[in-house]
Amino acid sequence: MTRPAAICLIVNDRAGDHSGPTSRSEMLRDLLDRTGLEAEIFRPRPGQSLTALAHEALDQGCGTLVAAGGDGTICAVAEACHDRDATLGVIPQGTFNYFARGLGIPLDPEAAVAALAGGTTAELRLGEVNGAVFLNNASLGLYPAILERRETTYRRWGRSRAAAYWSVAQTLVGMRRAMRLRIDLDGQTLTLRTPLAFVANSAYQLRQFNLDGIDALETGAFPLFTAPAASRAEIARATLGLALRAAQEGQDFELHRASRIVIDPGRPRVLVARDGERQMMQAPLTIRRRDRPLRVLVPGAAA
């Protein structure tokens, strides 16, 4: 598959933990020049969303959009690429970089730029919640609350994995009661109380935490994880088990599989996390596949 010649780089200077004598944009410009890639760099204006910036770049003739940032940045740019049938490239610059790691994209910026120059195209299936794309996961309950706390921690201490893990502990200490959810799984309805509903779309992330559910992804369905309505101490223990890759189905979480998931939280709006970014959404939430795959540039061996 031939790559379009026009490349635009969407840079999120807030992603990850960049430090150095030059800005992230200047660093990437230098790497692109050394690799021989011609690309125009786009940075969001105050108040402008990354998805809107990506559409602006596409309006100017870009055929390939390269997202330089974390999973949230990549997800925002991927949404525009899929809407406009453009190819997505990735230079991982985030804290965890699950999407890039799952595709074998190097985390080192110089190697990632080199992979863009010599890469090939893969096709990936996207998930969507109420029409909004997610690459790795979408969730409500405890995980969005952790992300909210994490942003406060980042503002105070800077972006790092240690700060991210500390925000988990802080959220568990202040945890509120479990949600009461009505969930439709391909026409089968269940009602439960849970502090967390987590829909996965990344086999790599499931492997990282030693979780089942890859079989669902292989058939085009989603694994849905819910935690039992338990005490704060029990949820803390389950969270620690997840971190240690020792969480157990039936004890620490329940696993459901479905191609179309509808979640009704019993209120008109709910906070949802998509690939590490939070957003208030109208309820109920409908989770399903996008109708066609996304084209992504990956290293040749990864394809």
mmCIF file of C-alpha atoms in Angstrom:
data_model
loop_
_atom_site.group_PDB
_atom_site.id
_atom_site.type_symbol
_atom_site.label_atom_id
_atom_site.label_comp_id
_atom_site.label_asym_id
_atom_site.label_seq_id
_atom_site.Cartn_x
_atom_site.Cartn_y
_atom_site.Cartn_z
ATOM 1 C CA MET A 1 0.000 0.000 0.000
ATOM 2 C CA THR A 2 1.522 3.353 -1.031
ATOM 3 C CA ARG A 3 1.946 6.049 1.590
ATOM 4 C CA PRO A 4 0.708 9.571 0.757
ATOM 5 C CA ALA A 5 3.587 11.998 0.300
ATOM 6 C CA ALA A 6 2.200 14.817 2.424
ATOM 7 C CA ILE A 7 2.998 14.229 6.122
ATOM 8 C CA CYS A 8 1.832 16.419 8.966
ATOM 9 C CA LEU A 9 3.011 16.061 12.557
ATOM 10 C CA ILE A 10 0.513 16.771 15.353
ATOM 11 C CA VAL A 11 2.503 17.574 18.503
ATOM 12 C CA ASN A 12 1.101 17.576 22.027
ATOM 13 C CA ASP A 13 3.725 19.363 24.131
ATOM 14 C CA ARG A 14 1.867 18.420 27.335
ATOM 15 C CA ALA A 15 2.226 14.652 26.869
ATOM 16 C CA GLY A 16 4.720 12.569 28.819
ATOM 17 C CA ASP A 17 7.701 14.003 30.653
ATOM 18 C CA HIS A 18 9.830 15.850 28.097
ATOM 19 C CA SER A 19 12.845 17.747 29.393
ATOM 20 C CA GLY A 20 15.791 19.091 27.489
ATOM 21 C CA PRO A 21 17.383 22.210 26.017
ATOM 22 C CA THR A 22 14.871 22.365 23.158
ATOM 23 C CA SER A 23 11.110 22.029 22.923
ATOM 24 C CA ARG A 24 9.530 18.752 21.822
ATOM 25 C CA SER A 25 8.609 20.344 18.480
ATOM 26 C CA GLU A 26 12.182 21.482 17.866
ATOM 27 C CA MET A 27 13.559 18.079 18.844
ATOM 28 C CA LEU A 28 11.202 16.314 16.458
ATOM 29 C CA ARG A 29 11.905 18.770 13.644
ATOM 30 C CA ASP A 30 15.615 18.005 13.981
ATOM 31 C CA LEU A 31 14.961 14.248 13.872
ATOM 32 C CA LEU A 32 12.714 14.566 10.818
ATOM 33 C CA ASP A 33 15.327 16.627 8.978
ATOM 34 C CA ARG A 34 18.069 14.129 9.773
ATOM 35 C CA THR A 35 15.894 11.261 8.556
ATOM 36 C CA GLY A 36 15.003 13.093 5.360
ATOM 37 C CA LEU A 37 11.265 13.213 6.056
ATOM 38 C CA GLU A 38 9.497 16.367 4.936
ATOM 39 C CA ALA A 39 6.690 17.183 7.358
ATOM 40 C CA GLU A 40 4.780 20.213 8.539
ATOM 41 C CA ILE A 41 4.378 20.524 12.311
ATOM 42 C CA PHE A 42 0.999 21.487 13.793
ATOM 43 C CA ARG A 43 0.538 22.466 17.445
ATOM 44 C CA PRO A 44 -2.877 23.198 19.007
ATOM 45 C CA ARG A 45 -3.888 26.754 19.693
ATOM 46 C CA PRO A 46 -5.282 27.581 23.164
ATOM 47 C CA GLY A 47 -8.647 25.878 23.528
ATOM 48 C CA GLN A 48 -8.324 23.891 20.292
ATOM 49 C CA SER A 49 -8.851 20.136 20.504
ATOM 50 C CA LEU A 50 -6.317 17.807 18.931
ATOM 51 C CA THR A 51 -9.036 16.230 16.779
ATOM 52 C CA ALA A 52 -9.983 19.657 15.417
ATOM 53 C CA LEU A 53 -6.298 20.396 14.754
ATOM 54 C CA ALA A 54 -5.964 17.068 12.930
ATOM 55 C CA HIS A 55 -8.950 17.932 10.699
ATOM 56 C CA GLU A 56 -7.333 21.316 10.006
ATOM 57 C CA ALA A 57 -4.145 19.572 8.887
ATOM 58 C CA LEU A 58 -6.139 17.233 6.638
ATOM 59 C CA ASP A 59 -7.958 20.219 5.143
ATOM 60 C CA GLN A 60 -4.534 21.541 4.105
ATOM 61 C CA GLY A 61 -3.775 18.426 2.071
ATOM 62 C CA CYS A 62 -2.049 16.080 4.503
ATOM 63 C CA GLY A 63 -2.401 12.414 3.611
ATOM 64 C CA THR A 64 -0.621 11.025 6.659
ATOM 65 C CA LEU A 65 -0.992 12.441 10.169
ATOM 66 C CA VAL A 66 1.723 11.595 12.679
ATOM 67 C CA ALA A 67 0.661 11.927 16.323
ATOM 68 C CA ALA A 68 3.489 12.816 18.726
ATOM 69 C CA GLY A 69 2.193 12.267 22.249
ATOM 70 C CA GLY A 70 0.628 9.698 24.529
ATOM 71 C CA ASP A 71 -2.306 7.369 23.982
ATOM 72 C CA GLY A 72 -4.836 10.190 24.431
ATOM 73 C CA THR A 73 -3.149 12.291 21.741
ATOM 74 C CA ILE A 74 -2.935 9.324 19.387
ATOM 75 C CA CYS A 75 -6.613 8.513 19.941
ATOM 76 C CA ALA A 76 -7.656 12.094 19.123
ATOM 77 C CA VAL A 77 -5.652 12.111 15.889
ATOM 78 C CA ALA A 78 -6.780 8.573 15.003
ATOM 79 C CA GLU A 79 -10.406 9.716 15.140
ATOM 80 C CA ALA A 80 -9.758 12.366 12.483
ATOM 81 C CA CYS A 81 -7.715 9.938 10.366
ATOM 82 C CA HIS A 82 -10.506 7.380 10.393
ATOM 83 C CA ASP A 83 -13.180 9.976 9.636
ATOM 84 C CA ARG A 84 -11.219 11.201 6.609
ATOM 85 C CA ASP A 85 -9.672 7.882 5.493
ATOM 86 C CA ALA A 86 -6.113 9.094 6.152
ATOM 87 C CA THR A 87 -3.125 7.101 7.437
ATOM 88 C CA LEU A 88 -1.927 7.458 11.034
ATOM 89 C CA GLY A 89 1.714 7.529 12.125
ATOM 90 C CA VAL A 90 2.914 7.503 15.743
ATOM 91 C CA ILE A 91 5.856 8.944 17.668
ATOM 92 C CA PRO A 92 5.197 7.815 21.263
ATOM 93 C CA GLN A 93 5.742 10.586 23.799
ATOM 94 C CA GLY A 94 3.420 9.600 26.631
ATOM 95 C CA THR A 95 3.741 7.963 30.041
ATOM 96 C CA PHE A 96 2.649 4.387 29.253
ATOM 97 C CA ASN A 97 2.403 4.288 25.418
ATOM 98 C CA TYR A 98 0.312 1.107 25.270
ATOM 99 C CA PHE A 99 -0.801 1.681 21.682
ATOM 100 C CA ALA A 100 2.724 2.139 20.319
ATOM 101 C CA ARG A 101 4.158 -0.723 22.347
ATOM 102 C CA GLY A 102 1.419 -3.033 21.120
ATOM 103 C CA LEU A 103 2.405 -2.273 17.514
ATOM 104 C CA GLY A 104 6.143 -2.638 18.063
ATOM 105 C CA ILE A 105 6.752 1.091 17.486
ATOM 106 C CA PRO A 106 10.018 2.141 19.195
ATOM 107 C CA LEU A 107 9.693 4.375 22.256
ATOM 108 C CA ASP A 108 12.948 6.178 21.427
ATOM 109 C CA PRO A 109 12.007 9.228 19.313
ATOM 110 C CA GLU A 110 14.876 8.828 16.840
ATOM 111 C CA ALA A 111 14.031 5.154 16.260
ATOM 112 C CA ALA A 112 10.321 5.978 15.978
ATOM 113 C CA VAL A 113 11.008 8.578 13.274
ATOM 114 C CA ALA A 114 13.226 6.091 11.430
ATOM 115 C CA ALA A 115 10.403 3.538 11.639
ATOM 116 C CA LEU A 116 8.055 6.058 10.017
ATOM 117 C CA ALA A 117 10.458 6.495 7.118
ATOM 118 C CA GLY A 118 10.795 2.756 6.506
ATOM 119 C CA GLY A 119 7.455 1.523 7.798
ATOM 120 C CA THR A 120 4.552 -0.247 6.207
ATOM 121 C CA THR A 121 0.776 -0.022 6.683
ATOM 122 C CA ALA A 122 -1.297 -2.185 9.027
ATOM 123 C CA GLU A 123 -5.065 -2.125 9.523
ATOM 124 C CA LEU A 124 -6.546 -1.993 13.025
ATOM 125 C CA ARG A 125 -10.115 -2.327 14.274
ATOM 126 C CA LEU A 126 -11.362 0.604 16.337
ATOM 127 C CA GLY A 127 -13.841 0.702 19.162
ATOM 128 C CA GLU A 128 -16.256 3.551 19.729
ATOM 129 C CA VAL A 129 -18.352 4.687 22.675
ATOM 130 C CA ASN A 130 -21.306 6.892 21.700
ATOM 131 C CA GLY A 131 -19.530 7.494 18.396
ATOM 132 C CA ALA A 132 -16.176 8.544 19.932
ATOM 133 C CA VAL A 133 -13.146 6.390 19.081
ATOM 134 C CA PHE A 134 -11.025 4.454 21.560
ATOM 135 C CA LEU A 135 -7.868 2.490 20.769
ATOM 136 C CA ASN A 136 -6.952 0.684 24.003
ATOM 137 C CA ASN A 137 -9.894 0.944 26.396
ATOM 138 C CA ALA A 138 -12.991 2.809 27.537
ATOM 139 C CA SER A 139 -14.296 2.784 31.098
ATOM 140 C CA LEU A 140 -16.439 4.427 33.740
ATOM 141 C CA GLY A 141 -16.316 4.487 37.519
ATOM 142 C CA LEU A 142 -13.052 4.021 39.376
ATOM 143 C CA TYR A 143 -10.662 4.409 36.432
ATOM 144 C CA PRO A 144 -11.899 7.863 35.272
ATOM 145 C CA ALA A 145 -11.704 8.960 38.927
ATOM 146 C CA ILE A 146 -8.078 7.793 39.028
ATOM 147 C CA LEU A 147 -7.332 9.822 35.884
ATOM 148 C CA GLU A 148 -8.940 12.900 37.413
ATOM 149 C CA ARG A 149 -6.743 12.526 40.508
ATOM 150 C CA ARG A 150 -3.725 11.824 38.295
ATOM 151 C CA GLU A 151 -4.012 15.174 36.525
ATOM 152 C CA THR A 152 -3.952 16.951 39.885
ATOM 153 C CA THR A 153 -0.880 14.929 40.889
ATOM 154 C CA TYR A 154 0.831 15.686 37.566
ATOM 155 C CA ARG A 155 0.275 19.417 37.965
ATOM 156 C CA ARG A 156 1.929 19.315 41.369
ATOM 157 C CA TRP A 157 4.742 16.789 40.865
ATOM 158 C CA GLY A 158 5.168 16.450 37.093
ATOM 159 C CA ARG A 159 4.310 13.574 34.750
ATOM 160 C CA SER A 160 5.809 10.215 35.658
ATOM 161 C CA ARG A 161 4.760 6.619 36.259
ATOM 162 C CA ALA A 162 5.403 7.060 39.990
ATOM 163 C CA ALA A 163 2.927 9.961 40.049
ATOM 164 C CA ALA A 164 0.421 7.864 38.107
ATOM 165 C CA TYR A 165 0.635 4.990 40.602
ATOM 166 C CA TRP A 166 0.368 7.396 43.552
ATOM 167 C CA SER A 167 -2.875 8.756 42.102
ATOM 168 C CA VAL A 168 -4.312 5.210 42.188
ATOM 169 C CA ALA A 169 -3.621 4.971 45.927
ATOM 170 C CA GLN A 170 -5.138 8.409 46.575
ATOM 171 C CA THR A 171 -8.294 7.545 44.625
ATOM 172 C CA LEU A 172 -8.799 4.286 46.511
ATOM 173 C CA VAL A 173 -8.568 6.135 49.849
ATOM 174 C CA GLY A 174 -11.321 8.563 48.825
ATOM 175 C CA MET A 175 -13.440 6.060 46.889
ATOM 176 C CA ARG A 176 -17.197 6.559 46.860
ATOM 177 C CA ARG A 177 -19.864 3.877 46.693
ATOM 178 C CA ALA A 178 -20.247 1.504 43.767
ATOM 179 C CA MET A 179 -22.354 2.297 40.687
ATOM 180 C CA ARG A 180 -25.587 0.487 39.871
ATOM 181 C CA LEU A 181 -25.448 -0.393 36.177
ATOM 182 C CA ARG A 182 -27.854 -1.996 33.743
ATOM 183 C CA ILE A 183 -25.773 -3.606 30.984
ATOM 184 C CA ASP A 184 -26.971 -5.050 27.683
ATOM 185 C CA LEU A 185 -24.544 -7.593 26.167
ATOM 186 C CA ASP A 186 -25.644 -8.474 22.634
ATOM 187 C CA GLY A 187 -29.265 -8.507 23.805
ATOM 188 C CA GLN A 188 -28.672 -10.184 27.166
ATOM 189 C CA THR A 189 -29.319 -7.862 30.127
ATOM 190 C CA LEU A 190 -27.716 -7.905 33.558
ATOM 191 C CA THR A 191 -27.931 -5.510 36.498
ATOM 192 C CA LEU A 192 -25.064 -5.192 38.932
ATOM 193 C CA ARG A 193 -23.315 -2.960 41.427
ATOM 194 C CA THR A 194 -19.665 -2.272 40.644
ATOM 195 C CA PRO A 195 -17.069 0.454 41.192
ATOM 196 C CA LEU A 196 -15.653 -0.113 37.688
ATOM 197 C CA ALA A 197 -16.698 -1.096 34.167
ATOM 198 C CA PHE A 198 -13.711 -1.438 31.811
ATOM 199 C CA VAL A 199 -13.929 -2.328 28.102
ATOM 200 C CA ALA A 200 -10.641 -3.428 26.511
ATOM 201 C CA ASN A 201 -9.570 -3.203 22.868
ATOM 202 C CA SER A 202 -5.830 -3.914 23.232
ATOM 203 C CA ALA A 203 -4.492 -7.458 23.290
ATOM 204 C CA TYR A 204 -1.127 -6.018 24.308
ATOM 205 C CA GLN A 205 -2.598 -4.338 27.387
ATOM 206 C CA LEU A 206 -4.410 -7.537 28.380
ATOM 207 C CA ARG A 207 -1.159 -9.472 28.121
ATOM 208 C CA GLN A 208 0.654 -6.846 30.174
ATOM 209 C CA PHE A 209 -1.736 -7.408 33.074
ATOM 210 C CA ASN A 210 -2.117 -11.160 32.523
ATOM 211 C CA LEU A 211 -5.850 -10.840 31.826
ATOM 212 C CA ASP A 212 -8.119 -13.046 29.750
ATOM 213 C CA GLY A 213 -10.263 -11.657 26.951
ATOM 214 C CA ILE A 214 -7.945 -11.773 23.941
ATOM 215 C CA ASP A 215 -10.207 -14.442 22.452
ATOM 216 C CA ALA A 216 -13.036 -11.875 22.358
ATOM 217 C CA LEU A 217 -10.860 -9.369 20.478
ATOM 218 C CA GLU A 218 -9.890 -12.027 17.951
ATOM 219 C CA THR A 219 -13.557 -12.550 17.045
ATOM 220 C CA GLY A 220 -14.359 -8.832 16.843
ATOM 221 C CA ALA A 221 -16.010 -8.643 20.263
ATOM 222 C CA PHE A 222 -14.934 -6.780 23.406
ATOM 223 C CA PRO A 223 -13.984 -8.074 26.855
ATOM 224 C CA LEU A 224 -15.844 -6.146 29.573
ATOM 225 C CA PHE A 225 -14.355 -6.258 33.076
ATOM 226 C CA THR A 226 -16.386 -5.358 36.149
ATOM 227 C CA ALA A 227 -15.171 -5.368 39.738
ATOM 228 C CA PRO A 228 -17.310 -6.720 42.585
ATOM 229 C CA ALA A 229 -19.044 -4.224 44.888
ATOM 230 C CA ALA A 230 -16.629 -4.786 47.765
ATOM 231 C CA SER A 231 -15.025 -2.924 50.638
ATOM 232 C CA ARG A 232 -12.296 -0.355 50.064
ATOM 233 C CA ALA A 233 -9.689 -2.805 51.398
ATOM 234 C CA GLU A 234 -10.862 -5.574 49.048
ATOM 235 C CA ILE A 235 -10.743 -3.268 46.026
ATOM 236 C CA ALA A 236 -7.268 -2.103 47.064
ATOM 237 C CA ARG A 237 -6.182 -5.753 47.229
ATOM 238 C CA ALA A 238 -7.656 -6.433 43.786
ATOM 239 C CA THR A 239 -5.893 -3.340 42.396
ATOM 240 C CA LEU A 240 -2.596 -4.546 43.828
ATOM 241 C CA GLY A 241 -3.245 -7.961 42.285
ATOM 242 C CA LEU A 242 -3.772 -6.294 38.912
ATOM 243 C CA ALA A 243 -0.503 -4.379 39.255
ATOM 244 C CA LEU A 244 1.290 -7.633 40.123
ATOM 245 C CA ARG A 245 -0.437 -9.459 37.212
ATOM 246 C CA ALA A 246 -2.141 -11.783 39.681
ATOM 247 C CA ALA A 247 -5.783 -10.623 39.532
ATOM 248 C CA GLN A 248 -8.198 -13.573 39.407
ATOM 249 C CA GLU A 249 -11.476 -13.862 37.495
ATOM 250 C CA GLY A 250 -14.400 -14.534 39.818
ATOM 251 C CA GLN A 251 -12.576 -13.076 42.802
ATOM 252 C CA ASP A 252 -11.117 -9.738 41.712
ATOM 253 C CA PHE A 253 -13.194 -9.162 38.568
ATOM 254 C CA GLU A 254 -15.913 -10.599 36.340
ATOM 255 C CA LEU A 255 -15.320 -10.948 32.599
ATOM 256 C CA HIS A 256 -18.082 -10.600 30.010
ATOM 257 C CA ARG A 257 -17.780 -10.747 26.201
ATOM 258 C CA ALA A 258 -19.974 -8.990 23.638
ATOM 259 C CA SER A 259 -19.808 -7.263 20.256
ATOM 260 C CA ARG A 260 -22.253 -4.528 21.287
ATOM 261 C CA ILE A 261 -22.401 -3.281 24.869
ATOM 262 C CA VAL A 262 -24.931 -0.771 26.199
ATOM 263 C CA ILE A 263 -24.323 0.563 29.714
ATOM 264 C CA ASP A 264 -27.037 2.508 31.549
ATOM 265 C CA PRO A 265 -25.734 4.126 34.772
ATOM 266 C CA GLY A 266 -29.192 5.373 35.782
ATOM 267 C CA ARG A 267 -28.363 9.044 35.302
ATOM 268 C CA PRO A 268 -28.327 11.327 32.242
ATOM 269 C CA ARG A 269 -24.555 11.952 32.069
ATOM 270 C CA VAL A 270 -21.511 9.989 33.158
ATOM 271 C CA LEU A 271 -17.730 10.523 33.201
ATOM 272 C CA VAL A 272 -16.003 8.215 30.690
ATOM 273 C CA ALA A 273 -12.307 7.572 30.155
ATOM 274 C CA ARG A 274 -11.053 6.838 26.633
ATOM 275 C CA ASP A 275 -7.363 5.970 26.334
ATOM 276 C CA GLY A 276 -6.470 7.984 29.402
ATOM 277 C CA GLU A 277 -8.577 11.074 28.609
ATOM 278 C CA ARG A 278 -11.788 11.948 30.473
ATOM 279 C CA GLN A 279 -15.053 13.175 28.957
ATOM 280 C CA MET A 280 -18.626 13.635 30.186
ATOM 281 C CA MET A 281 -21.007 11.678 27.938
ATOM 282 C CA GLN A 282 -24.736 11.304 27.571
ATOM 283 C CA ALA A 283 -26.095 8.043 28.955
ATOM 284 C CA PRO A 284 -26.710 5.291 28.097
ATOM 285 C CA LEU A 285 -23.308 4.415 26.608
ATOM 286 C CA THR A 286 -23.239 2.325 23.428
ATOM 287 C CA ILE A 287 -19.948 0.536 22.722
ATOM 288 C CA ARG A 288 -19.313 -1.166 19.385
ATOM 289 C CA ARG A 289 -16.865 -1.491 16.479
ATOM 290 C CA ARG A 290 -16.297 1.133 13.822
ATOM 291 C CA ASP A 291 -17.404 -0.112 10.417
ATOM 292 C CA ARG A 292 -13.938 -0.209 8.795
ATOM 293 C CA PRO A 293 -10.323 -0.410 10.022
ATOM 294 C CA LEU A 294 -7.818 2.377 10.619
ATOM 295 C CA ARG A 295 -4.586 2.441 8.584
ATOM 296 C CA VAL A 296 -1.484 2.810 10.786
ATOM 297 C CA LEU A 297 2.194 3.035 9.862
ATOM 298 C CA VAL A 298 4.176 0.365 11.742
ATOM 299 C CA PRO A 299 7.754 -0.963 11.523
ATOM 300 C CA GLY A 300 8.069 -3.554 8.773
ATOM 301 C CA ALA A 301 8.697 -6.448 11.163
ATOM 302 C CA ALA A 302 5.637 -5.528 13.280
ATOM 303 C CA ALA A 303 3.278 -5.689 10.301
#
